[in-house]
């Protein structure tokens, strides 16, 4: 079986954020196409899927490498990201 065929057989389980209309709880859940989402706090089915926003990139901490011109941390000897971006 080809890699494409194996990928087609996988079931996608995206993570969504939800808010319960009954108790106002916020939660996240892995969801398949056939999953019925209920609130883990009150078990209500009156839930609304929320817009998920990705986490911002980590900021530099003491002792970490400063970012290079492409934003990746500068490594000890190989430029900012090993030459992958063409900026070093």
Tab-separated table of C-alpha atoms in Angstrom:
chain	number	residue	atom	x	y	z
A	1	UNK	CA	0.000	0.000	0.000
A	2	UNK	CA	1.296	3.469	-0.842
A	3	UNK	CA	1.864	6.202	1.718
A	4	UNK	CA	-1.099	8.087	0.264
A	5	UNK	CA	-3.326	5.027	0.713
A	6	UNK	CA	-2.229	4.628	4.345
A	7	UNK	CA	-2.925	8.311	5.023
A	8	UNK	CA	-6.374	8.025	3.474
A	9	UNK	CA	-7.252	5.261	5.956
A	10	UNK	CA	-6.280	7.351	8.993
A	11	UNK	CA	-9.125	9.046	10.804
A	12	UNK	CA	-8.466	12.688	11.503
A	13	UNK	CA	-9.113	13.727	15.103
A	14	UNK	CA	-8.738	17.494	15.382
A	15	UNK	CA	-8.735	19.240	18.752
A	16	UNK	CA	-11.458	21.855	19.131
A	17	UNK	CA	-12.290	24.363	21.869
A	18	UNK	CA	-15.904	24.510	23.050
A	19	UNK	CA	-18.126	26.575	25.358
A	20	UNK	CA	-21.163	25.069	27.056
A	21	UNK	CA	-24.331	27.155	26.663
A	22	UNK	CA	-25.864	25.578	29.772
A	23	UNK	CA	-23.108	26.161	32.367
A	24	UNK	CA	-20.626	28.438	30.483
A	25	UNK	CA	-17.742	25.959	30.972
A	26	UNK	CA	-14.942	26.062	28.417
A	27	UNK	CA	-13.208	22.845	27.366
A	28	UNK	CA	-11.347	21.208	24.513
A	29	UNK	CA	-11.991	17.830	22.963
A	30	UNK	CA	-10.570	15.595	20.248
A	31	UNK	CA	-13.373	15.151	17.744
A	32	UNK	CA	-14.056	12.718	14.903
A	33	UNK	CA	-16.742	13.306	12.309
A	34	UNK	CA	-19.221	11.118	14.197
A	35	UNK	CA	-18.428	12.336	17.731
A	36	UNK	CA	-21.274	13.868	19.726
A	37	UNK	CA	-19.736	16.570	21.914
A	38	UNK	CA	-21.099	17.061	25.425
A	39	UNK	CA	-19.920	19.292	28.247
A	40	UNK	CA	-17.689	17.414	30.708
A	41	UNK	CA	-19.005	19.570	33.589
A	42	UNK	CA	-22.773	19.295	33.212
A	43	UNK	CA	-23.145	16.746	30.355
A	44	UNK	CA	-25.227	19.160	28.274
A	45	UNK	CA	-25.155	18.782	24.510
A	46	UNK	CA	-25.691	22.520	24.036
A	47	UNK	CA	-22.095	23.389	23.148
A	48	UNK	CA	-20.599	25.895	20.724
A	49	UNK	CA	-17.311	25.335	18.933
A	50	UNK	CA	-14.998	28.296	19.493
A	51	UNK	CA	-12.358	29.805	17.260
A	52	UNK	CA	-9.041	28.241	18.266
A	53	UNK	CA	-6.008	30.486	18.184
A	54	UNK	CA	-2.529	28.933	18.018
A	55	UNK	CA	-0.138	29.646	20.851
A	56	UNK	CA	2.342	32.471	20.241
A	57	UNK	CA	5.973	31.500	19.687
A	58	UNK	CA	8.078	31.066	22.799
A	59	UNK	CA	10.075	34.088	23.849
A	60	UNK	CA	13.785	34.042	24.543
A	61	UNK	CA	14.793	33.247	28.096
A	62	UNK	CA	18.030	33.917	29.920
A	63	UNK	CA	20.738	31.737	28.435
A	64	UNK	CA	18.870	30.958	25.226
A	65	UNK	CA	20.216	31.853	21.824
A	66	UNK	CA	19.024	35.136	20.295
A	67	UNK	CA	16.912	34.895	17.150
A	68	UNK	CA	18.587	35.073	13.751
A	69	UNK	CA	17.321	37.125	10.794
A	70	UNK	CA	14.642	34.541	10.000
A	71	UNK	CA	13.439	34.328	13.630
A	72	UNK	CA	14.991	30.940	14.422
A	73	UNK	CA	17.463	30.743	17.329
A	74	UNK	CA	21.083	31.128	16.304
A	75	UNK	CA	22.964	27.870	16.786
A	76	UNK	CA	26.524	27.616	18.132
A	77	UNK	CA	28.280	27.112	14.781
A	78	UNK	CA	25.774	26.637	12.006
A	79	UNK	CA	24.043	29.982	11.629
A	80	UNK	CA	20.462	30.617	12.579
A	81	UNK	CA	18.916	27.437	11.256
A	82	UNK	CA	21.594	25.501	9.424
A	83	UNK	CA	21.200	27.344	6.135
A	84	UNK	CA	17.653	26.230	5.416
A	85	UNK	CA	16.324	29.738	4.898
A	86	UNK	CA	19.213	31.071	2.813
A	87	UNK	CA	19.710	34.094	5.070
A	88	UNK	CA	23.010	32.963	6.618
